[in-house]
Amino acid sequence: MLNKILAAYNINQATATVAPFGSGLINNTWLVKNGDHNYILQRINHHIFKQPGLIATNIKNIAGYFASHHTDYFFVTPQTTNNGEEMLYQPGEGYFRLFPFVQKSHTIDVVNTPEQACEAATQFGRFTRLLSNFDINRLQTTLPNFHNLNLRYQQFELALQHGNNQRIKQAAGAIDFLKSQKNIVDTYNHICNNPDFKLRVTHHDTKISNVLFDDQDKGICVIDLDTVMPGYFISDVGDMLRTYLSPVSEEEKDYTKIEIRNEYFKAIASGYLSQMDEELSSAEKNHFVYAGKFLIYMQALRFLTDHLNNDAYYGAKYEGHNFIRANNQIVLLQKLMDKEAELTRLILQ
Ligand code: GN1
Ligand code: MG
């Protein structure tokens, strides 16, 4: 299968090596090495991204905007095939893209220092800021309702009605907790109706592995633009808080290791606000900690919903995998809420 794809990009199959790369849950990624040239090959999961062409359109339009307005921004675009296409469709296999591997760049999977958190937050803030005059109406919605918390709550309620009965019984504690925090959904609804909250070009997947670093550990740019869509800043800040504050990830089964680290919170805030301070309204800034609650709560809902739906979306590597992830996110949410007042003071200093 991969041979045909390499051929479409004029890569010599005899000399190239292909190895799985990264740890995403949705798309498949490989590192392709051929002599001095390295590439990242990606298969888009078209059961989830039902119109992969929209992703290509967004990348093309954003690339065009950077090329005419911010020529110094380093922007990684996919290579075209022999036929001049940005994506390669393989019947039965799906859609593939090939990116040049940026020389001397690297990505990291886990945030190890506040400096890395600050660099990443700077890059995500910078991306949105540089595109603040990009016409949001030109941006395609690649995943409708992706961060619509109302819809995520409705999907959770549907799973409670139609999901796996045994799992629903076992998960009673987690279900009750998430229901008890529904005020997080209410706040989201207020945000959607509040003109002080603006829709901007939003990345929607701000994990650390979506930032390219140079050999001095400075951020170069953001990558993985599949979910770039109009959105609220709470999506991007929220996923950074969700994934950088704790020393352990959503996969951790020992919940005592979950922790909210103040110095990482400060690093995210200072990096993001170094770019976005003038863009954000005071109402938005007042919701900086809420952003973390919003995203962690949504992820807990999504993992639990998937567990109740027999792991149809995320899949499971072991029995109860998504239940472990959901409970992990619930503990993270509780620990963030314990520190809400303290962290809010830090942001308003
Ligand atoms: C998925 O595939 P990956 O790991 O980049 C998901 C995100 C979740 C994340 C949780 C399209 O992202 O929304 O936060 O898993 N992406 C999609 O690990 O559903
Ligand atoms: Mg992604």
XYZ file of C-alpha atoms and ligand atoms in Angstrom:
369
model
C 0.000 0.000 0.000
C 2.688 2.503 1.023
C 4.742 1.710 -2.078
C 2.092 3.131 -4.372
C 1.985 6.251 -2.292
C 5.746 6.762 -2.340
C 5.683 6.312 -6.108
C 3.071 9.057 -6.428
C 5.551 11.393 -4.733
C 8.542 10.193 -6.783
C 10.229 8.647 -3.763
C 12.350 5.638 -4.549
C 10.778 2.689 -2.722
C 13.980 0.673 -2.890
C 15.984 3.154 -0.835
C 13.289 4.660 1.401
C 12.446 3.508 4.908
C 9.051 4.066 6.490
C 8.388 3.919 10.250
C 5.362 4.838 12.403
C 5.731 8.282 13.988
C 4.019 10.167 16.822
C 1.146 9.208 19.077
C -2.086 10.728 17.671
C -5.327 8.876 18.277
C -7.105 9.721 15.028
C -4.755 9.938 12.014
C -1.849 7.607 11.133
C 1.582 9.164 10.759
C 4.878 7.800 9.408
C 8.406 9.139 9.104
C 9.770 8.467 5.626
C 13.544 8.609 5.192
C 15.211 8.598 1.826
C 18.886 9.531 1.672
C 19.161 13.153 2.845
C 15.433 13.736 2.553
C 12.987 13.084 5.350
C 9.231 13.390 5.127
C 6.160 13.038 7.284
C 3.450 10.931 5.670
C -0.037 11.107 7.094
C -3.277 9.275 6.493
C -6.355 11.330 7.331
C -9.040 9.358 9.129
C -11.890 10.028 6.705
C -14.468 8.375 8.938
C -13.951 11.367 11.188
C -12.852 14.062 8.719
C -15.610 13.310 6.224
C -14.458 15.969 3.751
C -10.646 15.915 3.780
C -10.693 18.356 0.853
C -11.747 21.078 3.296
C -8.503 20.615 5.225
C -6.498 21.071 2.042
C -8.492 24.214 1.194
C -7.805 25.738 4.616
C -4.099 25.010 4.438
C -3.889 26.495 0.946
C -5.749 29.682 1.933
C -3.745 30.172 5.108
C -0.495 29.540 3.231
C -1.551 32.188 0.712
C -2.304 34.663 3.498
C 1.063 34.122 5.183
C 2.851 34.386 1.838
C 1.385 37.828 1.219
C 1.123 39.255 4.763
C 3.730 37.584 6.982
C 6.515 36.335 4.780
C 8.751 35.651 7.782
C 6.320 33.084 9.226
C 7.588 29.599 8.612
C 4.659 27.596 7.317
C 4.787 23.927 6.414
C 2.629 22.963 3.425
C 2.078 19.490 1.986
C 4.000 18.457 -1.126
C 2.002 17.876 -4.263
C 1.842 14.512 -6.020
C 3.019 13.763 -9.547
C -0.403 14.909 -10.656
C -0.160 18.188 -8.770
C -2.603 17.191 -6.039
C -2.292 18.197 -2.371
C -3.718 14.878 -1.235
C -3.582 11.406 -2.637
C -6.727 9.291 -2.544
C -6.158 5.548 -2.393
C -9.383 3.574 -2.840
C -10.113 1.547 0.279
C -7.230 3.194 2.144
C -8.185 6.828 2.378
C -6.430 10.156 1.923
C -2.691 10.684 2.293
C -0.469 13.746 2.523
C 3.275 14.180 2.509
C 5.079 17.011 4.317
C 8.760 17.812 4.007
C 10.481 17.191 7.341
C 11.790 20.542 8.520
C 15.582 20.323 8.847
C 16.965 20.590 12.382
C 13.484 20.668 13.835
C 12.020 18.310 16.378
C 8.794 17.748 18.216
C 8.343 16.662 21.816
C 5.666 14.377 23.257
C 5.752 15.465 26.877
C 6.236 18.936 28.353
C 9.294 18.738 30.608
C 10.025 22.376 31.430
C 7.994 25.574 31.873
C 10.109 27.078 29.060
C 8.715 24.509 26.623
C 5.173 25.296 27.776
C 5.850 29.015 27.304
C 7.335 28.505 23.829
C 4.363 26.396 22.731
C 1.823 28.861 24.119
C 3.690 31.654 22.330
C 3.479 29.761 19.042
C -0.243 29.027 19.317
C -0.961 32.622 20.341
C 1.213 33.928 17.527
C -0.596 31.791 14.948
C -3.982 33.236 15.951
C -2.615 36.788 16.200
C -0.936 36.767 12.785
C -4.218 35.551 11.301
C -6.390 38.081 13.131
C -7.217 39.834 9.858
C -7.744 36.623 7.918
C -11.437 36.539 6.956
C -12.936 33.907 9.244
C -15.695 33.268 6.688
C -13.081 31.834 4.347
C -12.197 29.171 6.884
C -13.844 25.817 6.265
C -15.318 23.844 9.159
C -13.466 20.559 8.856
C -15.229 18.951 11.854
C -18.651 20.480 12.508
C -19.363 21.123 16.217
C -15.937 19.813 17.224
C -15.688 21.894 20.416
C -19.411 22.524 20.848
C -19.803 21.611 24.502
C -23.588 21.597 24.259
C -23.460 18.931 21.629
C -20.873 16.935 23.618
C -23.244 17.001 26.589
C -26.153 15.878 24.409
C -24.045 13.010 23.063
C -23.301 12.039 26.679
C -27.039 12.062 27.483
C -27.758 9.919 24.421
C -25.134 7.421 25.545
C -26.838 7.279 28.948
C -30.065 6.315 27.170
C -28.779 3.949 24.514
C -25.305 2.900 25.646
C -23.923 -0.297 27.167
C -26.087 -0.907 30.263
C -23.481 -2.727 32.258
C -20.938 0.038 31.687
C -23.527 2.689 32.602
C -24.096 0.971 35.954
C -20.378 0.647 36.660
C -19.752 4.283 35.773
C -22.436 5.725 38.077
C -19.943 7.763 40.122
C -18.311 9.378 37.086
C -21.693 10.003 35.463
C -23.058 11.727 38.564
C -19.972 13.892 38.877
C -20.127 15.078 35.269
C -23.840 15.811 35.595
C -23.136 17.809 38.750
C -20.733 20.071 36.803
C -23.188 20.994 34.075
C -22.695 24.654 34.996
C -19.571 24.426 32.792
C -21.925 23.907 29.823
C -24.086 26.835 30.937
C -21.040 29.131 31.005
C -20.114 27.936 27.507
C -23.605 28.905 26.308
C -23.196 32.378 27.793
C -19.870 32.713 26.002
C -21.474 31.833 22.661
C -24.035 34.607 23.188
C -21.577 37.182 24.508
C -20.208 39.650 21.908
C -17.096 40.130 24.100
C -16.036 36.651 23.016
C -14.746 36.625 19.476
C -14.476 33.815 16.936
C -10.882 33.714 15.680
C -8.667 31.392 13.666
C -8.259 28.629 16.234
C -5.999 25.585 16.083
C -8.152 23.252 18.242
C -5.376 20.736 18.974
C -2.715 22.550 20.987
C -0.854 19.593 22.418
C 2.911 20.002 22.651
C 3.609 17.574 19.793
C 1.931 20.039 17.426
C 4.736 22.592 17.869
C 7.981 22.418 15.913
C 11.066 23.291 17.988
C 14.519 24.204 16.684
C 17.793 22.795 18.011
C 17.926 25.581 20.639
C 14.483 24.450 21.899
C 12.825 27.599 20.587
C 9.426 27.280 18.926
C 9.425 27.591 15.116
C 5.759 27.247 14.219
C 2.663 25.125 14.829
C 1.800 22.056 12.754
C -1.193 19.735 12.217
C -3.732 22.189 10.855
C -6.539 19.672 10.334
C -8.771 21.203 12.974
C -7.991 24.865 12.260
C -11.481 26.388 12.256
C -13.271 29.426 13.618
C -13.324 29.053 17.398
C -12.973 30.690 20.814
C -9.647 31.187 22.571
C -10.861 28.824 25.344
C -10.314 25.904 22.951
C -6.614 26.568 22.427
C -5.758 27.772 25.917
C -7.940 25.030 27.379
C -6.148 22.184 25.627
C -2.770 23.603 26.651
C -3.902 23.733 30.282
C -5.322 20.218 29.933
C -2.148 18.749 28.496
C 0.742 20.818 29.996
C -0.289 21.480 33.613
C -0.005 17.920 34.863
C 3.211 15.875 34.762
C 1.188 12.854 33.554
C -1.097 12.481 30.546
C -4.661 11.279 30.066
C -3.262 7.723 29.796
C -2.038 7.618 33.422
C -3.827 5.040 35.577
C -2.296 6.152 38.871
C -4.377 9.250 39.494
C -2.300 10.270 42.510
C 0.331 11.402 40.005
C -2.044 13.989 38.516
C -1.089 17.476 39.610
C -1.649 21.122 38.673
C 1.731 22.839 38.469
C 1.545 26.597 39.053
C 4.792 27.343 37.229
C 3.418 25.690 34.077
C 0.228 27.707 34.407
C 2.288 30.903 34.576
C 4.351 29.791 31.584
C 1.259 29.140 29.440
C -0.299 32.459 30.454
C 2.836 34.511 29.813
C 3.556 32.819 26.465
C 0.005 33.100 25.172
C -0.533 36.649 26.423
C 2.806 37.792 24.976
C 0.976 37.439 21.661
C -2.700 37.799 22.487
C -2.853 40.361 25.305
C -4.138 43.128 23.039
C -6.450 40.825 21.111
C -8.359 39.465 24.107
C -11.162 41.378 25.816
C -11.159 41.594 29.601
C -14.151 39.223 29.669
C -12.049 36.710 27.741
C -9.052 37.128 30.056
C -11.328 36.564 33.047
C -12.117 33.156 31.552
C -8.515 31.968 31.270
C -8.871 29.348 34.027
C -12.376 28.523 32.805
C -10.742 27.544 29.498
C -9.025 24.667 31.286
C -12.240 23.573 32.980
C -14.086 23.723 29.654
C -11.607 21.561 27.775
C -10.940 19.038 30.549
C -14.664 18.645 31.188
C -15.316 18.184 27.466
C -12.575 15.569 27.206
C -13.941 13.714 30.252
C -17.403 13.737 28.647
C -15.996 12.513 25.340
C -13.988 9.657 26.877
C -16.871 8.564 29.101
C -19.393 8.815 26.245
C -17.113 6.671 24.116
C -16.738 4.111 26.894
C -20.536 3.890 27.197
C -20.745 3.538 23.392
C -18.331 0.571 23.442
C -15.293 2.638 22.317
C -16.672 3.354 18.850
C -14.720 6.631 18.399
C -11.371 6.404 20.182
C -10.972 2.640 20.186
C -9.452 0.914 23.241
C -6.119 -0.806 23.733
C -7.421 -2.680 26.791
C -10.776 -3.294 28.493
C -11.974 -0.109 30.148
C -9.345 2.116 28.473
C -11.688 5.061 27.866
C -13.101 4.713 31.399
C -9.583 5.099 32.798
C -9.038 8.148 30.564
C -12.375 9.679 31.617
C -11.636 9.214 35.328
C -8.151 10.615 34.817
C -9.676 13.755 33.293
C -12.222 13.982 36.128
C -9.404 13.977 38.690
C -7.552 16.606 36.648
C -10.698 18.747 36.557
C -11.211 18.415 40.318
C -7.603 19.398 40.982
C -7.907 22.405 38.678
C -11.114 23.489 40.408
C -9.376 23.225 43.794
C -6.883 25.809 42.560
C -9.264 27.978 40.586
C -9.103 31.015 42.884
C -5.319 30.835 43.237
C -4.708 30.554 39.484
C -7.225 33.289 38.711
C -5.242 35.615 40.972
C -2.081 34.779 39.022
C -3.649 35.737 35.695
C -5.063 39.021 36.993
C -1.806 40.175 38.580
C -7.731 13.322 19.400
O -5.749 12.361 17.285
P -5.296 13.328 18.317
O -4.612 12.640 19.432
O -4.528 14.489 17.731
C -8.944 14.231 19.283
C -8.765 15.414 20.225
C -8.585 14.904 21.626
C -7.408 13.914 21.697
C -7.304 13.282 23.063
C -10.191 14.818 15.792
O -6.611 14.018 18.964
O -9.895 16.234 20.169
O -8.347 15.959 22.489
O -7.579 12.881 20.729
N -9.083 14.660 17.902
C -10.211 14.422 17.218
O -6.082 12.628 23.159
O -11.205 13.906 17.730
Mg -4.535 16.180 15.837
